[in-house]
Short mmCIF file of C-alpha atoms and ligand atoms in Angstrom, two decimals:
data_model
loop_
_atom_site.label_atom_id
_atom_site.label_comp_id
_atom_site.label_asym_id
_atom_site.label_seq_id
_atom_site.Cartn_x
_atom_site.Cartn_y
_atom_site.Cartn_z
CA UNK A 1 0.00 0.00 0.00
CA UNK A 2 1.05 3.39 -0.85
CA UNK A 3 1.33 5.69 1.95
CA UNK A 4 0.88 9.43 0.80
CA UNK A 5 2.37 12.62 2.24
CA UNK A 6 0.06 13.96 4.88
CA UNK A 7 -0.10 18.30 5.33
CA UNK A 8 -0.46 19.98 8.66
CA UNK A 9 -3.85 21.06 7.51
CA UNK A 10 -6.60 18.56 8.32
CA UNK A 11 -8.06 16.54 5.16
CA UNK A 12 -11.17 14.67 6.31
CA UNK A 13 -11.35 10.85 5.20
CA UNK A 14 -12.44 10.61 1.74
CA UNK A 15 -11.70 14.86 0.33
CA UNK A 16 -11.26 14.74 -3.16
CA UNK A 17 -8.24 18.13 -2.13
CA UNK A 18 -5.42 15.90 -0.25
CA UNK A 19 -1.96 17.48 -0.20
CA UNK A 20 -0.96 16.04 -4.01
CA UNK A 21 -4.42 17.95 -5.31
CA UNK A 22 -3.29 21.44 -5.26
CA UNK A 23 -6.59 22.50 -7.97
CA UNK A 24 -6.46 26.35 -8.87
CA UNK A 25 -9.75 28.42 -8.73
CA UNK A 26 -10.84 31.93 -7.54
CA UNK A 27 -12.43 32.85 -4.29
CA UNK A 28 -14.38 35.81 -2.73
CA UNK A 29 -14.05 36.22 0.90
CA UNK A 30 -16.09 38.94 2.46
CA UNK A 31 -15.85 42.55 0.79
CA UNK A 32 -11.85 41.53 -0.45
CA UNK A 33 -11.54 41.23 -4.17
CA UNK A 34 -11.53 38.04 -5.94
CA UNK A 35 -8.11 35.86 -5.41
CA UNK A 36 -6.70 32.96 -7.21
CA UNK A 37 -6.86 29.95 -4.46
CA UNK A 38 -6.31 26.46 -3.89
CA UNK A 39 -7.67 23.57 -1.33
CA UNK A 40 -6.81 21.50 0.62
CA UNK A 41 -9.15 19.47 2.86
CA UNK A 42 -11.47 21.81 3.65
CA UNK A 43 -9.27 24.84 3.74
CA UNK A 44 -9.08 27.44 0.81
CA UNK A 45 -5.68 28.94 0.73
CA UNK A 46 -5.74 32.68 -1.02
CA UNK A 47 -3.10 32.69 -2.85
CA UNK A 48 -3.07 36.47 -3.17
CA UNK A 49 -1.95 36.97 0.33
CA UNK A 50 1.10 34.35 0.00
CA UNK A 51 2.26 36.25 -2.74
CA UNK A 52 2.25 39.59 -0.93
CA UNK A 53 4.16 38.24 2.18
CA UNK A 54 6.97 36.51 -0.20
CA UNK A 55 6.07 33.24 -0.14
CA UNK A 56 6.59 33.08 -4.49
CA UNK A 57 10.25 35.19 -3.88
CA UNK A 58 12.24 31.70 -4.57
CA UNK A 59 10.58 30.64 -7.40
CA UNK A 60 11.77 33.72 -9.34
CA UNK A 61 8.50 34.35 -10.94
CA UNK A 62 8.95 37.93 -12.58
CA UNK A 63 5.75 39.29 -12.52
CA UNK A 64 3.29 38.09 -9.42
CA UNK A 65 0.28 40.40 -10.87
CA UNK A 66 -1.43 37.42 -11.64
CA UNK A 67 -1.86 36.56 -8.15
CA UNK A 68 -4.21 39.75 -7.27
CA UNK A 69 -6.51 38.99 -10.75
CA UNK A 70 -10.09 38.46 -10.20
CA UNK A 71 -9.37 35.35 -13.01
CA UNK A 72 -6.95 32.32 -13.22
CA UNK A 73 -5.90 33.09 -17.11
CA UNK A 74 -2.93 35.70 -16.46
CA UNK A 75 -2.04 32.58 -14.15
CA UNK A 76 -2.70 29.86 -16.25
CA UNK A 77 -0.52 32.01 -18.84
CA UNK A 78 2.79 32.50 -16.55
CA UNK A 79 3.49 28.73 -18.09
CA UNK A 80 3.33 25.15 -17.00
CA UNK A 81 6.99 25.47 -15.85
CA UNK A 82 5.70 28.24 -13.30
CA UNK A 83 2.21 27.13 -12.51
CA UNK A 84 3.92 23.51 -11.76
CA UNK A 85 6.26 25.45 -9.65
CA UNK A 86 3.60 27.09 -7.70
CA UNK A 87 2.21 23.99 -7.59
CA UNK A 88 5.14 21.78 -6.25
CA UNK A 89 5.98 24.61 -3.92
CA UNK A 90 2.47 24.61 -2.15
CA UNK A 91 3.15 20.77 -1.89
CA UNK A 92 6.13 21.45 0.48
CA UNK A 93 4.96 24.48 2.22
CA UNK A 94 1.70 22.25 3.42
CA UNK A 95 3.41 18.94 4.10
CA UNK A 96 3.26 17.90 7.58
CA UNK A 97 7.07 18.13 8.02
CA UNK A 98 7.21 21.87 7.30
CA UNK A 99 7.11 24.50 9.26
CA UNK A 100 8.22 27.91 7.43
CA UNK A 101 4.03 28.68 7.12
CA UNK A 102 2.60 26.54 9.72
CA UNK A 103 4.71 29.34 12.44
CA UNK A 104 3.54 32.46 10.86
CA UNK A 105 0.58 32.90 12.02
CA UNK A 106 0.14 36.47 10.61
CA UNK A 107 0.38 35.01 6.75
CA UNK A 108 -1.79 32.46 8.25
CA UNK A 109 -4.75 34.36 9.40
CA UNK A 110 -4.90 36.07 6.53
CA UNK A 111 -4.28 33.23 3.74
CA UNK A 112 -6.50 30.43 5.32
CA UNK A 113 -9.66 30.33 4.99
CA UNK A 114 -12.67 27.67 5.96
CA UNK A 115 -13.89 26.89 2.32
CA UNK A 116 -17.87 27.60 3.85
CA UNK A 117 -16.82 31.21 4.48
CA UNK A 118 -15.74 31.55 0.67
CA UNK A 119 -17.55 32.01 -2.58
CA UNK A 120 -16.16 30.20 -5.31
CA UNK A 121 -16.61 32.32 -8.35
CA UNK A 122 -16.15 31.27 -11.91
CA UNK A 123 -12.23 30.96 -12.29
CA UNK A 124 -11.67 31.84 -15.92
CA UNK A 125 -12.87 34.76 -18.24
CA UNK A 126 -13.62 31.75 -21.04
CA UNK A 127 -12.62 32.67 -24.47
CA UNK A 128 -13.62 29.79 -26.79
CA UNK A 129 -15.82 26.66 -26.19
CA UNK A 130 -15.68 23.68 -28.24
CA UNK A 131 -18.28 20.95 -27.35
CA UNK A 132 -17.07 17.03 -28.75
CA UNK A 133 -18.95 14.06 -29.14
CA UNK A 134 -16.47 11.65 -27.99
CA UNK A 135 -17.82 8.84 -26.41
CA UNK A 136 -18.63 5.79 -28.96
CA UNK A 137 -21.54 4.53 -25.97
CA UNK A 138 -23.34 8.16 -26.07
CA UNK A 139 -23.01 8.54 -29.70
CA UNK A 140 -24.63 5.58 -30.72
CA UNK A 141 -27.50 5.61 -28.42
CA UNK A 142 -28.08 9.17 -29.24
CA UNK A 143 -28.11 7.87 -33.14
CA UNK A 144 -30.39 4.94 -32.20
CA UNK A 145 -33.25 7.36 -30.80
CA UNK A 146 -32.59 10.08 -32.90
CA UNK A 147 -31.75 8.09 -36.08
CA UNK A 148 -31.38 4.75 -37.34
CA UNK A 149 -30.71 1.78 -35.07
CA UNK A 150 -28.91 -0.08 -37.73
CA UNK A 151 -26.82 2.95 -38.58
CA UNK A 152 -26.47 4.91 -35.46
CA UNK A 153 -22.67 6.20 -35.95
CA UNK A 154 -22.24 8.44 -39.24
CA UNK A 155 -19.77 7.61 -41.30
CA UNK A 156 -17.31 10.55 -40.07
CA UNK A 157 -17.36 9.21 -35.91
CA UNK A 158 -14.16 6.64 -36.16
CA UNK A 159 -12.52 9.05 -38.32
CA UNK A 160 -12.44 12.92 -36.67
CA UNK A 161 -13.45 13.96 -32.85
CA UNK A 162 -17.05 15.21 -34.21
CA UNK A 163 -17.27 18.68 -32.50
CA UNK A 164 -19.15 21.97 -32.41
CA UNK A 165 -18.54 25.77 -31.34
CA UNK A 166 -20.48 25.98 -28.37
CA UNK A 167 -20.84 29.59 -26.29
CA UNK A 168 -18.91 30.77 -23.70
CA UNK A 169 -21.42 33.74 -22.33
CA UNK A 170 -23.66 31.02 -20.77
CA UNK A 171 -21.00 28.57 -19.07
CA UNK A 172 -21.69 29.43 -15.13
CA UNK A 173 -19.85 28.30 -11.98
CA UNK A 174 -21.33 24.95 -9.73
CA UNK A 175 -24.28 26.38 -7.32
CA UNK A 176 -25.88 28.16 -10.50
CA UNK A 177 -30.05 28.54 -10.85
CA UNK A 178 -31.25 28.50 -14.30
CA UNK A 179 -34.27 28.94 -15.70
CA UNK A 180 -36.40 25.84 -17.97
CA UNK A 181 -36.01 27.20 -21.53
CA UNK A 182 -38.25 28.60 -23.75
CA UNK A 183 -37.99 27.60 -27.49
CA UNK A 184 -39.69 26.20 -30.55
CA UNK A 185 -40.65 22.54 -30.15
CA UNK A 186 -42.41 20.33 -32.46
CA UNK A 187 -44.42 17.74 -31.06
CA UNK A 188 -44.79 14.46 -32.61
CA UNK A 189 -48.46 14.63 -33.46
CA UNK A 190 -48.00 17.64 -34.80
CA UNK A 191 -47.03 19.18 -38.37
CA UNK A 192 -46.30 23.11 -36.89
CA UNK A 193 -44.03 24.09 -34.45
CA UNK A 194 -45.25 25.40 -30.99
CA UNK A 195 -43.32 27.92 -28.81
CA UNK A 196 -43.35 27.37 -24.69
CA UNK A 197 -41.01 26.09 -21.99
CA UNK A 198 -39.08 22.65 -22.98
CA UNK A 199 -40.59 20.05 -21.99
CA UNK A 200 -37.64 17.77 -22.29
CA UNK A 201 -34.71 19.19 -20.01
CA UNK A 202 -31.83 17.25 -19.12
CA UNK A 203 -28.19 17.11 -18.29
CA UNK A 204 -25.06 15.92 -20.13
CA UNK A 205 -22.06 14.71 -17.63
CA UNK A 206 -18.87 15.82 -19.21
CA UNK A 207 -15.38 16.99 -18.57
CA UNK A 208 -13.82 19.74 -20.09
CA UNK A 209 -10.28 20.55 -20.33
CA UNK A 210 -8.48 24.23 -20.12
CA UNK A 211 -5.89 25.69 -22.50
CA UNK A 212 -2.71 27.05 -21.12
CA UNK A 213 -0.89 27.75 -23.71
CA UNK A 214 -1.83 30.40 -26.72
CA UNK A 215 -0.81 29.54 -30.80
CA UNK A 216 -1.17 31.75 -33.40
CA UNK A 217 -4.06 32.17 -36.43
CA UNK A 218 -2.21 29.22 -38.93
CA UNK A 219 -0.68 27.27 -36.50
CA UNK A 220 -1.86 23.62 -35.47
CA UNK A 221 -1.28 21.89 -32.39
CA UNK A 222 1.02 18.29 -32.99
CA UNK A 223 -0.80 15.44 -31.38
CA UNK A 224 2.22 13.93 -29.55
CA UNK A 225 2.42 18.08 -27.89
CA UNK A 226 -1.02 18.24 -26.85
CA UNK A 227 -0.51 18.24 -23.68
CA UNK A 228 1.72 20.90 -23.13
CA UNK A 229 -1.30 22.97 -24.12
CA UNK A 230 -3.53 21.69 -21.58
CA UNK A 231 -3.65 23.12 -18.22
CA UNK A 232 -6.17 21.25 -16.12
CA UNK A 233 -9.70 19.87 -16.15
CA UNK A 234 -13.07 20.70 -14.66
CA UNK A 235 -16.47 18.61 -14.02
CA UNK A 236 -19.14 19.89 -16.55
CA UNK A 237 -22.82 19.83 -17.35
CA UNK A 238 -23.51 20.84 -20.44
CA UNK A 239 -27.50 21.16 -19.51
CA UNK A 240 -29.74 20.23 -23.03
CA UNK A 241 -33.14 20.91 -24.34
CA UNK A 242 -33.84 17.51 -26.06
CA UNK A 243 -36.94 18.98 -27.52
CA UNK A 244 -35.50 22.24 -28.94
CA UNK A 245 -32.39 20.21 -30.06
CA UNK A 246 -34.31 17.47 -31.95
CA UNK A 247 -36.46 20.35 -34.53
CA UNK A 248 -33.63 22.57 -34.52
CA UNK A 249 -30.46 20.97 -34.85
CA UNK A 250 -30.69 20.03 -38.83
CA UNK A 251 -28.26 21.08 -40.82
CA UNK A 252 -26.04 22.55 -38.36
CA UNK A 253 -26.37 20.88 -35.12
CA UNK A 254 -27.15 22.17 -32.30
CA UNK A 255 -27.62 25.76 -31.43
CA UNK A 256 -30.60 27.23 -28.47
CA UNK A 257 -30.79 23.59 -27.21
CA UNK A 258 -27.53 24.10 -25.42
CA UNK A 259 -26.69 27.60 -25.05
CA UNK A 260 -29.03 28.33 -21.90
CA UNK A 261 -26.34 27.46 -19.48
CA UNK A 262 -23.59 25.14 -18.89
CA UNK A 263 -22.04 24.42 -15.10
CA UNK A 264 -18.55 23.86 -14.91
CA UNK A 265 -16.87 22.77 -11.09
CA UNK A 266 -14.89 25.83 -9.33
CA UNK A 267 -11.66 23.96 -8.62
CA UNK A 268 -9.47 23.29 -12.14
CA UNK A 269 -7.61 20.26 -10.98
CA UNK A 270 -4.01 19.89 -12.93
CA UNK A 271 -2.89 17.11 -15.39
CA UNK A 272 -0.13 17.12 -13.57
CA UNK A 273 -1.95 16.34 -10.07
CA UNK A 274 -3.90 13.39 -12.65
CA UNK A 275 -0.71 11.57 -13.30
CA UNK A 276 -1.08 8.87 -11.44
CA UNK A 277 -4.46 7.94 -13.04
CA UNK A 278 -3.15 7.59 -16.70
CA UNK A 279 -4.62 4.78 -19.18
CA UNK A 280 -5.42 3.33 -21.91
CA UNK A 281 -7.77 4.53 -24.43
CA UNK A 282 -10.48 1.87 -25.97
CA UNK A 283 -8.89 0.61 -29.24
CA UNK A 284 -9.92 2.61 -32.21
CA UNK A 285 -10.92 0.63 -35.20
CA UNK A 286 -10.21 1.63 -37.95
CA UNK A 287 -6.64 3.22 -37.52
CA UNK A 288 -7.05 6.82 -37.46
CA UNK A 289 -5.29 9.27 -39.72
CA UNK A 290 -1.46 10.05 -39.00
CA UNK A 291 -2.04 13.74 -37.54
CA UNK A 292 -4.28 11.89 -34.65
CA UNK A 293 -2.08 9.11 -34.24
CA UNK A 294 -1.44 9.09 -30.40
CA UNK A 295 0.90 6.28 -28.36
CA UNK A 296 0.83 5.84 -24.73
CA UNK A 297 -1.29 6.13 -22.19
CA UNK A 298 -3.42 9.33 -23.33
CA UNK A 299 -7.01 8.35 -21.48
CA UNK A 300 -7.14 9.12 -17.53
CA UNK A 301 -9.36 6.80 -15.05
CA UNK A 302 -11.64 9.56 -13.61
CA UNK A 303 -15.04 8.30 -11.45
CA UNK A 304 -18.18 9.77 -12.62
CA UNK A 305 -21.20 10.55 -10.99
CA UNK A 306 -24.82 11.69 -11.72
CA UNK A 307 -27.10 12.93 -8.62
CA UNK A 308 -30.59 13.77 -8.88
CA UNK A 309 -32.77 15.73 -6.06
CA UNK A 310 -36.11 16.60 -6.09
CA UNK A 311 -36.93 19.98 -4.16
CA UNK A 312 -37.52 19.01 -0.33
CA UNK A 313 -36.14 15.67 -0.72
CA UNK A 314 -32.86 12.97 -0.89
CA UNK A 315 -30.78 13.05 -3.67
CA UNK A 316 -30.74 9.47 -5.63
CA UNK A 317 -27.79 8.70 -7.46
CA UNK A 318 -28.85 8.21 -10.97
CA UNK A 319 -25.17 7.64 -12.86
CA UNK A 320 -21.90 5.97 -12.25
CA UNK A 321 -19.52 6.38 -15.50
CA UNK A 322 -16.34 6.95 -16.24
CA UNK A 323 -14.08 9.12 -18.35
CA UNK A 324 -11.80 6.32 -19.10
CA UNK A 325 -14.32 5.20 -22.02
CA UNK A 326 -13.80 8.35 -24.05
CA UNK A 327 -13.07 6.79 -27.00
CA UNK A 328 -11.22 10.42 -28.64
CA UNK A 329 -8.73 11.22 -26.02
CA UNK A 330 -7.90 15.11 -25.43
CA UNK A 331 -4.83 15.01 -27.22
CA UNK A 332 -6.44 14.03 -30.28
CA UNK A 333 -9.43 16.54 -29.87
CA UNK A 334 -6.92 19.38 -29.56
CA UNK A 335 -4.70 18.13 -32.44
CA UNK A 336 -7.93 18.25 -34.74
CA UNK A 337 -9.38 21.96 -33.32
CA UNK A 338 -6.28 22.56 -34.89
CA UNK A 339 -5.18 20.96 -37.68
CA UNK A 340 -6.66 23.69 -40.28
CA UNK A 341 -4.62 26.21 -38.42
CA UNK A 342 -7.70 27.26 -35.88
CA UNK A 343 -5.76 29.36 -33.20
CA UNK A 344 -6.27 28.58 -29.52
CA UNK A 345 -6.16 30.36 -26.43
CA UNK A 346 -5.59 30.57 -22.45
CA UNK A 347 -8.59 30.17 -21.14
CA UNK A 348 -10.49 28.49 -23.32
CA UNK A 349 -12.55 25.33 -22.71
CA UNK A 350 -13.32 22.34 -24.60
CA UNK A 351 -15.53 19.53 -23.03
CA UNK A 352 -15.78 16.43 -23.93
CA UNK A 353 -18.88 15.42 -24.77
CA UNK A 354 -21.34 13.24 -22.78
CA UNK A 355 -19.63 10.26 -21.12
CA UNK A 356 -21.37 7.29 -21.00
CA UNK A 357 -20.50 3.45 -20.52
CA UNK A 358 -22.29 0.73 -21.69
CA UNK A 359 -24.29 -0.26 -18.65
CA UNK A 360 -27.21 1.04 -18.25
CA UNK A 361 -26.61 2.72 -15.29
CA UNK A 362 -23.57 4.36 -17.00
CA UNK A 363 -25.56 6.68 -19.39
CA UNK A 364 -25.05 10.59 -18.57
CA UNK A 365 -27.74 12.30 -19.62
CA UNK A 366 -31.91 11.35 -18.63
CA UNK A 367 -32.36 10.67 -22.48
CA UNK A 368 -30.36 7.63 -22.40
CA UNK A 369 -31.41 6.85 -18.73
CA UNK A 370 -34.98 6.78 -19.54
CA UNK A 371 -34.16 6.20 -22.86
CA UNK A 372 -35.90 8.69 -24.86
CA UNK A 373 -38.79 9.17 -22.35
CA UNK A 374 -39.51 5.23 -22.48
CA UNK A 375 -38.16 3.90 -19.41
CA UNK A 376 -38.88 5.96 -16.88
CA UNK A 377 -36.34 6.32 -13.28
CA UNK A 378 -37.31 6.13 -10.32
CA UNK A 379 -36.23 7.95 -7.25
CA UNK A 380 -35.31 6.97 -3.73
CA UNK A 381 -38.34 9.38 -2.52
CA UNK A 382 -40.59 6.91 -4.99
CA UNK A 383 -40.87 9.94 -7.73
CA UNK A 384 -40.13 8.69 -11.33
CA UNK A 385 -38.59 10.73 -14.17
CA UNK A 386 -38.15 10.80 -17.48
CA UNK A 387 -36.27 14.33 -17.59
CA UNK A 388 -35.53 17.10 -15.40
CA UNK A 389 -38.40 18.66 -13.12
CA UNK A 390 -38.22 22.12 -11.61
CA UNK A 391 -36.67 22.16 -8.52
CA UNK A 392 -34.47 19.14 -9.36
CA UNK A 393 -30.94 19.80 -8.50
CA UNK A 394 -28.14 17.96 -10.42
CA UNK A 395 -24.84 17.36 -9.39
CA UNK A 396 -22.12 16.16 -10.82
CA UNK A 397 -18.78 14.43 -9.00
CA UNK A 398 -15.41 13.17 -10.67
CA UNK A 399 -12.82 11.45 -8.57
CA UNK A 400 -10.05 9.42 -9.03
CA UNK A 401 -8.30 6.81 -6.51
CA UNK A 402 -5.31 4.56 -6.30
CA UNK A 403 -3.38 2.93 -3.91
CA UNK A 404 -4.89 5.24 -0.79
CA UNK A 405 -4.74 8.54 -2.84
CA UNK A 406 -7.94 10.32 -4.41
CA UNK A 407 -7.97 13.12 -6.02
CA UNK A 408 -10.64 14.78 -7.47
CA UNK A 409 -12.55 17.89 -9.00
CA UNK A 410 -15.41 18.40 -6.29
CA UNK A 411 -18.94 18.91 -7.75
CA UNK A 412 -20.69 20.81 -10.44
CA UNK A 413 -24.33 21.39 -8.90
CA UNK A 414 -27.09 23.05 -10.68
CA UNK A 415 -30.78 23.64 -9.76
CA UNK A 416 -33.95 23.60 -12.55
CA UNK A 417 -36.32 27.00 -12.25
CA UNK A 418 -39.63 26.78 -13.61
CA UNK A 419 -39.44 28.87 -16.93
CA UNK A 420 -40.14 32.92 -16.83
CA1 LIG B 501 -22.61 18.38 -24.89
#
C-alpha cells in the first residue's frame, strides 16, 4: 500500500483536495476582491496573500500580478513550468514536516480560509468553447433514438473527434439557478411548431479541459504536444433541451438547445496532479489518420457521478460512469481543433462530450437513462422521471483513486427554475 504525504492542515477521510491535489480556482471572501486559491481538505488557501508576504520570492516568478486577478488566465498564462512550480511549492509548504508557514501565524490568518466562508466564483474569463462528441456509448445511443438503429454512428465518428462551437457567455460556476427554456418545439403529433417552456430538459455529464498555452491564427497543435497545451480539467454539465435540439439541430447541429447554461466545477484540478491515473484509451478501429495518431497512455481513469434531487427531498444517485471510455482522447481533440490552423487560447474550454459506458446505469444524460422518455427512473423518494423537473438539483462528481490517494474535481451542482 502506498502511503501518501500527509499536510499539517486537516483533510477529512475521503476529500477529493489531499496534499498532491493542489486545484487552482478563484475565491471571494467577504468585501476583499476576488483571489486565485487552492484547497486542501477543507481549507481554501488565497493565494493572493502568499504572494504579498513573499512566499513566491524563490521561485523567481517575474511578474506576481497574476496573483491579485479576479481570473486564473494571467495565471494559467505564466506557463506550466511556473504554474507547476507554484504547484510543487504549495506541496512542500503544506506537508506535515514543514514549518516555514505553519509558524507564521500572521500570513496564516490572513491566507487560510474555511472553504464555507468563501464564494467560489467562476475561475476563468472563457474565451472559446468547443463541445465534442467523444464517447462511442453516447453517440450511438443518441443515433439509435434520434436516427437509425442499424446505422447509429455516421460515417465521419471513427474518423475525426465530431465537434461543435459551443458559447462561452452562458458557461456558469457549480451552485448556478437557471431557468427551464423557452424555445420552438415540435411535437410528434403535430405538423407546426409550438413555442413554450421545454418540456424535455436534461443534463449531459462531461469533462472539459483548459488551455494554457496560446498559438497563433495558422498554427496547429502536434498530437504527440497536446498536452503541453492543456492546463487542467473541470467537471461539466452541459445542460440540453432535447426537444428544442431534436427540430432545430438540422443542418447545423445544435444551437438554443444548449446555449441556456452550462455548469462547470470551481476547482481546475491539474494534469499534472492526474498523473497517477493515466490509461489506456479503448482501441480505435479503424486506424485513425497520421495527424491523430497518439501512443501511450493518453485516457485518464476519472469516477463519474450523476445525482438527482427533487426539491424538499434525498438526492438518488442516478449515474456511475467513467471518463476512461472516451473513445477520442484530449490530445487528439486538440490536435484536430487545430489541424486547419484554428488558433487557440488561455482560457479556453473544450468539453468532452457526454460520457457514457455501456451499462445502463452508465448513461449521462436522462435521455439515455430513460431512454428517450420510455423507461422511466425512479427515485429513492418513490418519484419517477423521465427528464428534469423544476426544482431538481443535479450534481455532478469526478474522482479518481489509487493505492490510498484520491484526487478529485469536487462537484458541479445546478438547480432547474420553472421557466419565466
Ligand atoms: Ca454536450
Amino acid at each position: 500500500m502506498n502511503h501518501q504525504k500527509n499536510s499539517w492542515i486537516a483533510v477529512p477521510q475521503h476529500s477529493d483536495f489531499p496534499l498532491q491535489n493542489i486545484p487552482f480556482g478563484i475565491i471571494q471572501y467577504q468585501n476583499d476582491t476576488p483571489h486565485p486559491a487552492t484547497r486542501i481538505g477543507d481549507t481554501v488557501i488565497d493565494l493572493f496573500y502568499l504572494a504579498e508576504y513573499g512566499y513566491f520570492d524563490s521561485l523567481d516568478i517575474k511578474n506576481l500580478s497574476p496573483f491579485s486577478a479576479p481570473v486564473l488566465n494571467d495565471f494559467i498564462a505564466l506557463g506550466k513550468q511556473t504554474t507547476n512550480a507554484v504547484r510543487e511549492y504549495l506541496m512542500k509548504l503544506f506537508a506535515e514536516d514543514n514549518d516555514y508557514l505553519k509558524n507564521d501565524e500572521k500570513t496564516k490568518a490572513m491566507a487560510l480560509i474555511p472553504v464555507e466562508e468563501v464564494e467560489l466564483l467562476l475561475p476563468l474569463n472563457i474565451g472559446d468553447y468547443t463541445d465534442f462528441y467523444s464517447s462511442i456509448e453516447h453517440a450511438t445511443n443518441v443515433g439509435k433514438m434520434f436516427r437509425d438503429p442499424e446505422n447509429a454512428l455516421l460515417p465521419n465518428w471513427r474518423h475525426l473527434p465530431v465537434g461543435y462551437h459551443g458559447r462561452s457567455s452562458s458557461i456558469v460556476v457549480s451552485g448556478a439557478e437557471i431557468h427551464r427554456p423557452k424555445g420552438q418545439l415540435k411535437p410528434a403529433d403535430s405538423d407546426q411548431p409550438v413555442f413554450g417552456p421545454s418540456r424535455r430538459l436534461d443534463f449531459e455529464l462531461e469533462m472539459a479541459f483548459v488551455t494554457g498555452k496560446e498559438t497563433k491564427l495558422g498554427e496547429s497543435v502536434p498530437v504527440d504536444q497536446a498536452e503541453e497545451y492543456i492546463f487542467g480539467m473541470v467537471v461539466f454539465n452541459d445542460l440540453s433541451a432535447r426537444d428544442i435540439q431534436k427540430w432545430e439541430y438540422v443542418p447545423l447541429g445544435p444551437f438554443l438547445s444548449k446555449n441556456f447554461g452550462s455548469v462547470i466545477s470551481p476547482w481546475i484540478v491539474t494534469l499534472e496532479a492526474l498523473e497517477a491515473f493515466r490509461t489506456a484509451s479503448p482501441k480505435q478501429d479503424p486506424e485513425v489518420l497520421p495527424y491523430l495518431s497518439v501512443s501511450g497512455e493518453k485516457n485518464f481513469d476519472i469516477n463519474l457521478e450523476v445525482a438527482l434531487q427533487p426539491e424538499n427531498s434525498e438526492e438518488t444517485l442516478i449515474c456511475r460512469s467513467n471518463f476512461k471510455y472516451m473513445y477520442w482522447n484530449m490530445n487528439q481533440q486538440l490536435a484536430h481543433q487545430t489541424v486547419n490552423g484554428c488558433n487557440i487560447r488561455v482560457g479556453d474550454l473544450y468539453a468532452s462530450g457526454t460520457i457514457s459506458g455501456s451499462e445502463r446505469d452508465s448513461f449521462g444524460s436522462m435521455l439515455e437513462l430513460s431512454w428517450g422518455g420510455k423507461n422511466p427512473i425512479t427515485l429513492n423518494d418513490e418519484s419517477t422521471r423521465i427528464f428534469l423537473e423544476d426544482g431538481d438539483t443535479v450534481t455532478m462528481r469526478a474522482f479518481c483513486e489509487k493505492d490510498n490517494l484520491r484526487i478529485g474535481f469536487g462537484e458541479s451542482v445546478v438547480k432547474i427554475l420553472p421557466a419565466v
